PDB file of C-alpha atoms in Angstrom:
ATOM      1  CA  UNK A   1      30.348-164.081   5.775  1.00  0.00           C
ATOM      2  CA  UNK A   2      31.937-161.590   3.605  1.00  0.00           C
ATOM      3  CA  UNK A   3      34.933-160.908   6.396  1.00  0.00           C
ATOM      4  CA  UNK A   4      35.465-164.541   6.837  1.00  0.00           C
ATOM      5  CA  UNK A   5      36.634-164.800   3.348  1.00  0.00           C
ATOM      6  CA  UNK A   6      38.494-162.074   2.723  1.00  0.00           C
ATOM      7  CA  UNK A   7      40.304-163.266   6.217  1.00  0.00           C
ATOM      8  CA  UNK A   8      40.542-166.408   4.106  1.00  0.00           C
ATOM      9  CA  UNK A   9      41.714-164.825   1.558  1.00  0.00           C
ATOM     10  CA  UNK A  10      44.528-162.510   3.302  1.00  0.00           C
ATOM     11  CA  UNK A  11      45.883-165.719   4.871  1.00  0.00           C
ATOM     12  CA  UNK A  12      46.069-167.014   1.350  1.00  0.00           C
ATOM     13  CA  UNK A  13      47.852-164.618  -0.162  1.00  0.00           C
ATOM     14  CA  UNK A  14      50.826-164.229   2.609  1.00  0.00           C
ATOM     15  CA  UNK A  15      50.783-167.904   2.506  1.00  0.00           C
ATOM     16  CA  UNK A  16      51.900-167.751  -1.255  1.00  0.00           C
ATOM     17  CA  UNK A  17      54.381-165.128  -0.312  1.00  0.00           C
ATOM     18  CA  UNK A  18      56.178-167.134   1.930  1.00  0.00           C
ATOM     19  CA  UNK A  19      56.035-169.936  -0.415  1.00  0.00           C
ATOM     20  CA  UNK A  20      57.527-167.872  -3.203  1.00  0.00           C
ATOM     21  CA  UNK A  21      60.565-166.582  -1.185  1.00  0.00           C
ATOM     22  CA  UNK A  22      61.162-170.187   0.428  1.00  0.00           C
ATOM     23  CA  UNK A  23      61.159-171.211  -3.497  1.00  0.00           C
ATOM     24  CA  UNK A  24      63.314-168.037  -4.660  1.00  0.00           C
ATOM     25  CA  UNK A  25      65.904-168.980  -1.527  1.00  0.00           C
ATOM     26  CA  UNK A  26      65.921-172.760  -2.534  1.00  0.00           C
ATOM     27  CA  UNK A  27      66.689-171.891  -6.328  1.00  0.00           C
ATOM     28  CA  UNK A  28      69.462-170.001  -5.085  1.00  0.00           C
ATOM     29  CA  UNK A  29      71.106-172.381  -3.035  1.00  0.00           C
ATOM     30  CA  UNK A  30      70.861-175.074  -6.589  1.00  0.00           C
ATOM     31  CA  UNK A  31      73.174-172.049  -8.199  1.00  0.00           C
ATOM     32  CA  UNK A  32      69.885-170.324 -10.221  1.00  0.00           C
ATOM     33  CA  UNK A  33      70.236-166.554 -10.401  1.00  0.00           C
ATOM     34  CA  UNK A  34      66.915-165.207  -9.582  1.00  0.00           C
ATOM     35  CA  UNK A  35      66.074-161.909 -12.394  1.00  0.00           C
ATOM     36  CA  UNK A  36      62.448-161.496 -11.398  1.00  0.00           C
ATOM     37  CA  UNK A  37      60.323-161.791  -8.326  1.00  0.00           C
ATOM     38  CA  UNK A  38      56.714-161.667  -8.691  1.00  0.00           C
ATOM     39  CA  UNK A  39      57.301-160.723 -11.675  1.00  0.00           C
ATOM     40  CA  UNK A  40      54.354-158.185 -13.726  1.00  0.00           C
ATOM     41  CA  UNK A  41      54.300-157.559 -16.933  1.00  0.00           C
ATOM     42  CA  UNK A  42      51.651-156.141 -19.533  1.00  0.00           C
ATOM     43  CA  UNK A  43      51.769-159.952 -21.246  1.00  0.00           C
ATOM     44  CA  UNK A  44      50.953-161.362 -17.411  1.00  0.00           C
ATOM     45  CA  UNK A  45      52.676-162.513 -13.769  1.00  0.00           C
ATOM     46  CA  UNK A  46      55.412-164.525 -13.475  1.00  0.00           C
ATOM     47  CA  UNK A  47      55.898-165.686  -9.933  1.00  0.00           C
ATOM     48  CA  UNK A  48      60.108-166.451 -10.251  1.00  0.00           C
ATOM     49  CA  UNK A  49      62.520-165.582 -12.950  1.00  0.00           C
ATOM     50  CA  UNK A  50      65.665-167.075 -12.921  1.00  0.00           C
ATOM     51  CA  UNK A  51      68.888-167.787 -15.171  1.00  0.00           C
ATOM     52  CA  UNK A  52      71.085-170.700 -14.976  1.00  0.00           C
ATOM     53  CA  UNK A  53      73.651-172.081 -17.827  1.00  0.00           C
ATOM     54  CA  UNK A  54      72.599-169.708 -19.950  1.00  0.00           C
ATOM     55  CA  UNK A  55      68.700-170.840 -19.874  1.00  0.00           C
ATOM     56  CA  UNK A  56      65.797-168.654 -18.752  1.00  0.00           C
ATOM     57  CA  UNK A  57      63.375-170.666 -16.335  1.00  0.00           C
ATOM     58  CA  UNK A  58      59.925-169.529 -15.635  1.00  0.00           C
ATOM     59  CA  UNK A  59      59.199-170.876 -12.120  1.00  0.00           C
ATOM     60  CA  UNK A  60      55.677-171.863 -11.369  1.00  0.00           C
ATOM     61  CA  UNK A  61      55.113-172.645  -7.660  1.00  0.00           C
ATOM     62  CA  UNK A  62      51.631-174.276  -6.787  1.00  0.00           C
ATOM     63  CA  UNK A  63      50.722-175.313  -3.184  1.00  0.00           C
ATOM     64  CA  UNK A  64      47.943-178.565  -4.207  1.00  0.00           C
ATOM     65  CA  UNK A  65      47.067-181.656  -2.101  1.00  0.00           C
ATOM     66  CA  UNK A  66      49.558-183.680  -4.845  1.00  0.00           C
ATOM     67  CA  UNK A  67      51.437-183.134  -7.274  1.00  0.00           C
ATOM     68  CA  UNK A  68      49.081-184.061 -10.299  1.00  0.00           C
ATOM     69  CA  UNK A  69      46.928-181.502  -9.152  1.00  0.00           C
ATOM     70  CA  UNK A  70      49.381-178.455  -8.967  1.00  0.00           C
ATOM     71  CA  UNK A  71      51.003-179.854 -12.792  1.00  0.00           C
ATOM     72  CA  UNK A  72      47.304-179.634 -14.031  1.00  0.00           C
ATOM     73  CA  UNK A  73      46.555-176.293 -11.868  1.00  0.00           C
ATOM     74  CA  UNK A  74      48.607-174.260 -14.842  1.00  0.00           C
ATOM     75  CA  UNK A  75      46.477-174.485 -18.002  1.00  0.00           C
ATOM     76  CA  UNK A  76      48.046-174.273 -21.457  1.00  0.00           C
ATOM     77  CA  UNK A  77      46.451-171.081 -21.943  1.00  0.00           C
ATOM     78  CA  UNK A  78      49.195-169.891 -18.778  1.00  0.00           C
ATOM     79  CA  UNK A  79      51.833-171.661 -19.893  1.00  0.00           C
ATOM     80  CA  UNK A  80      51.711-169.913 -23.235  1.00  0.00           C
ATOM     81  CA  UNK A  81      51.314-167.021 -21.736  1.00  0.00           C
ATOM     82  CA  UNK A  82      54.121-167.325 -19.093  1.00  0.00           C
ATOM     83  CA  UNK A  83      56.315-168.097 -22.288  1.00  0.00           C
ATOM     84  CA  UNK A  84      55.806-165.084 -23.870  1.00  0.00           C
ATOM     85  CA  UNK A  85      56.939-163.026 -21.065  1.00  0.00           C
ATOM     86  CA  UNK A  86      60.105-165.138 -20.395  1.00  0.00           C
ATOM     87  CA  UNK A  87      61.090-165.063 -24.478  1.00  0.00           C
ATOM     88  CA  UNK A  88      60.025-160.771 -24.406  1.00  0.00           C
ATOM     89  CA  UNK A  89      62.136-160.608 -21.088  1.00  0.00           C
ATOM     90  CA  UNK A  90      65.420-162.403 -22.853  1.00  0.00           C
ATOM     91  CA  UNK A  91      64.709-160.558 -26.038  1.00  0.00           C
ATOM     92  CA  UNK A  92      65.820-157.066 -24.009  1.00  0.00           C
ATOM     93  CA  UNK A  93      68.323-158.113 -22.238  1.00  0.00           C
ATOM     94  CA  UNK A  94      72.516-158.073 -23.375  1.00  0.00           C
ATOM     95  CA  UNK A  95      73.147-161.589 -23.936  1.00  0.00           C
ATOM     96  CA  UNK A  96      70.055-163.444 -23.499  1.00  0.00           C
ATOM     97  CA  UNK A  97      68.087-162.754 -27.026  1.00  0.00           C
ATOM     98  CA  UNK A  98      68.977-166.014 -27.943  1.00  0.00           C
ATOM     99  CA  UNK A  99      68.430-167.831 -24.447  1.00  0.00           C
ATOM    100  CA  UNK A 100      66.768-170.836 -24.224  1.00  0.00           C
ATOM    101  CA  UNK A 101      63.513-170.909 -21.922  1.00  0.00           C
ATOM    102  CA  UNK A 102      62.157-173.170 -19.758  1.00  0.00           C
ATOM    103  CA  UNK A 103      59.107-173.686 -18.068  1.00  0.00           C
ATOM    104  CA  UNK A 104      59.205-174.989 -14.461  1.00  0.00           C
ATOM    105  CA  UNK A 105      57.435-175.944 -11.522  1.00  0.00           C
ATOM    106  CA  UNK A 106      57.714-176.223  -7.900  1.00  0.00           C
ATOM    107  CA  UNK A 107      54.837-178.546  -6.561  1.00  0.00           C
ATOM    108  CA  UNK A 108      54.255-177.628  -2.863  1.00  0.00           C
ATOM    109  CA  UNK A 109      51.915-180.320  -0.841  1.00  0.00           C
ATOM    110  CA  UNK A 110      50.812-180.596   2.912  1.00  0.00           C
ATOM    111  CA  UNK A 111      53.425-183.321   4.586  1.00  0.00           C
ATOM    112  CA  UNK A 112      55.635-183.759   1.376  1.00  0.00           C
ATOM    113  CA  UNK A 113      59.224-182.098   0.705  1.00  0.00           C
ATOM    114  CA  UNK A 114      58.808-179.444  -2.698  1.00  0.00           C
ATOM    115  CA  UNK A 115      59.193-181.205  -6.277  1.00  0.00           C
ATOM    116  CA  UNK A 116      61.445-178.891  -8.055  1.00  0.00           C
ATOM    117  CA  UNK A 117      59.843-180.449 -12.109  1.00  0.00           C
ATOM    118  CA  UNK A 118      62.233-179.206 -14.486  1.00  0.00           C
ATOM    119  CA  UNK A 119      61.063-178.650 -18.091  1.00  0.00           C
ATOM    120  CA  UNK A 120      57.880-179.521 -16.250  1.00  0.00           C
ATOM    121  CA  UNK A 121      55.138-179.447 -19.271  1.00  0.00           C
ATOM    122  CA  UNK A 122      57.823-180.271 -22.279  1.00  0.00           C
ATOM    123  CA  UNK A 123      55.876-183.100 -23.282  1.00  0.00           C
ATOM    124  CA  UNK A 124      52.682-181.156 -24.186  1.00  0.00           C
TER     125      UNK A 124
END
């Protein structure tokens, strides 16, 4: 039982991989710069940092059956935390202390085309 899910598991996790380069490659072709992959940091994981106009976007990519579930899949508790990262990673670099951030996320379902949600939680 114990091999069947870590199989599970390992499947999982290159899965994700793939997902998060496909996303990284997309957001490259729409003219974002990417500045983090995979991203670790002591304040937590960022799975794409990118820059575009000037504003630093914290991708999110979720793989859910729709796209309610992957926007409710990142608690607020993340989404604080994923700030915090993106506003210490601007706050070092020449030219982007004073960057605007933005949270995003790419929903990823079985059958549908990826939802690219811009400024995806700015209502909370």
């Amino acid at each position: 039982m114990r091999g069947i899910r870590q199989a599970r598991g390992s499947r999982a996790r290159a899965s994700g991989r793939r997902a998060e380069v496909w996303c990284a490659l997309w957001l490259m072709a729409k003219g974002y710069r990417i500045l983090g992959f995979r991203l670790r940091t002591p304040q937590g994981e960022v799975d794409i940092l990118a820059l575009k106009a000037g504003v630093v976007v914290v991708v999110e990519i979720k793989r859910r059956t729709t796209l309610a579930a992957a926007i409710e899949a990142v608690s607020r508790r993340q989404r604080e935390t994923l700030l915090r990262v993106a506003h210490g990673f601007a706050a070092t670099r020449r030219g982007l202390p004073d960057a605007t951030v933005r949270l995003d996320l790419i929903a990823l379902a079985p059958g549908r085309a990826p939802r690219h949600i811009r400024d995806a939680w700015r209502l909370d």
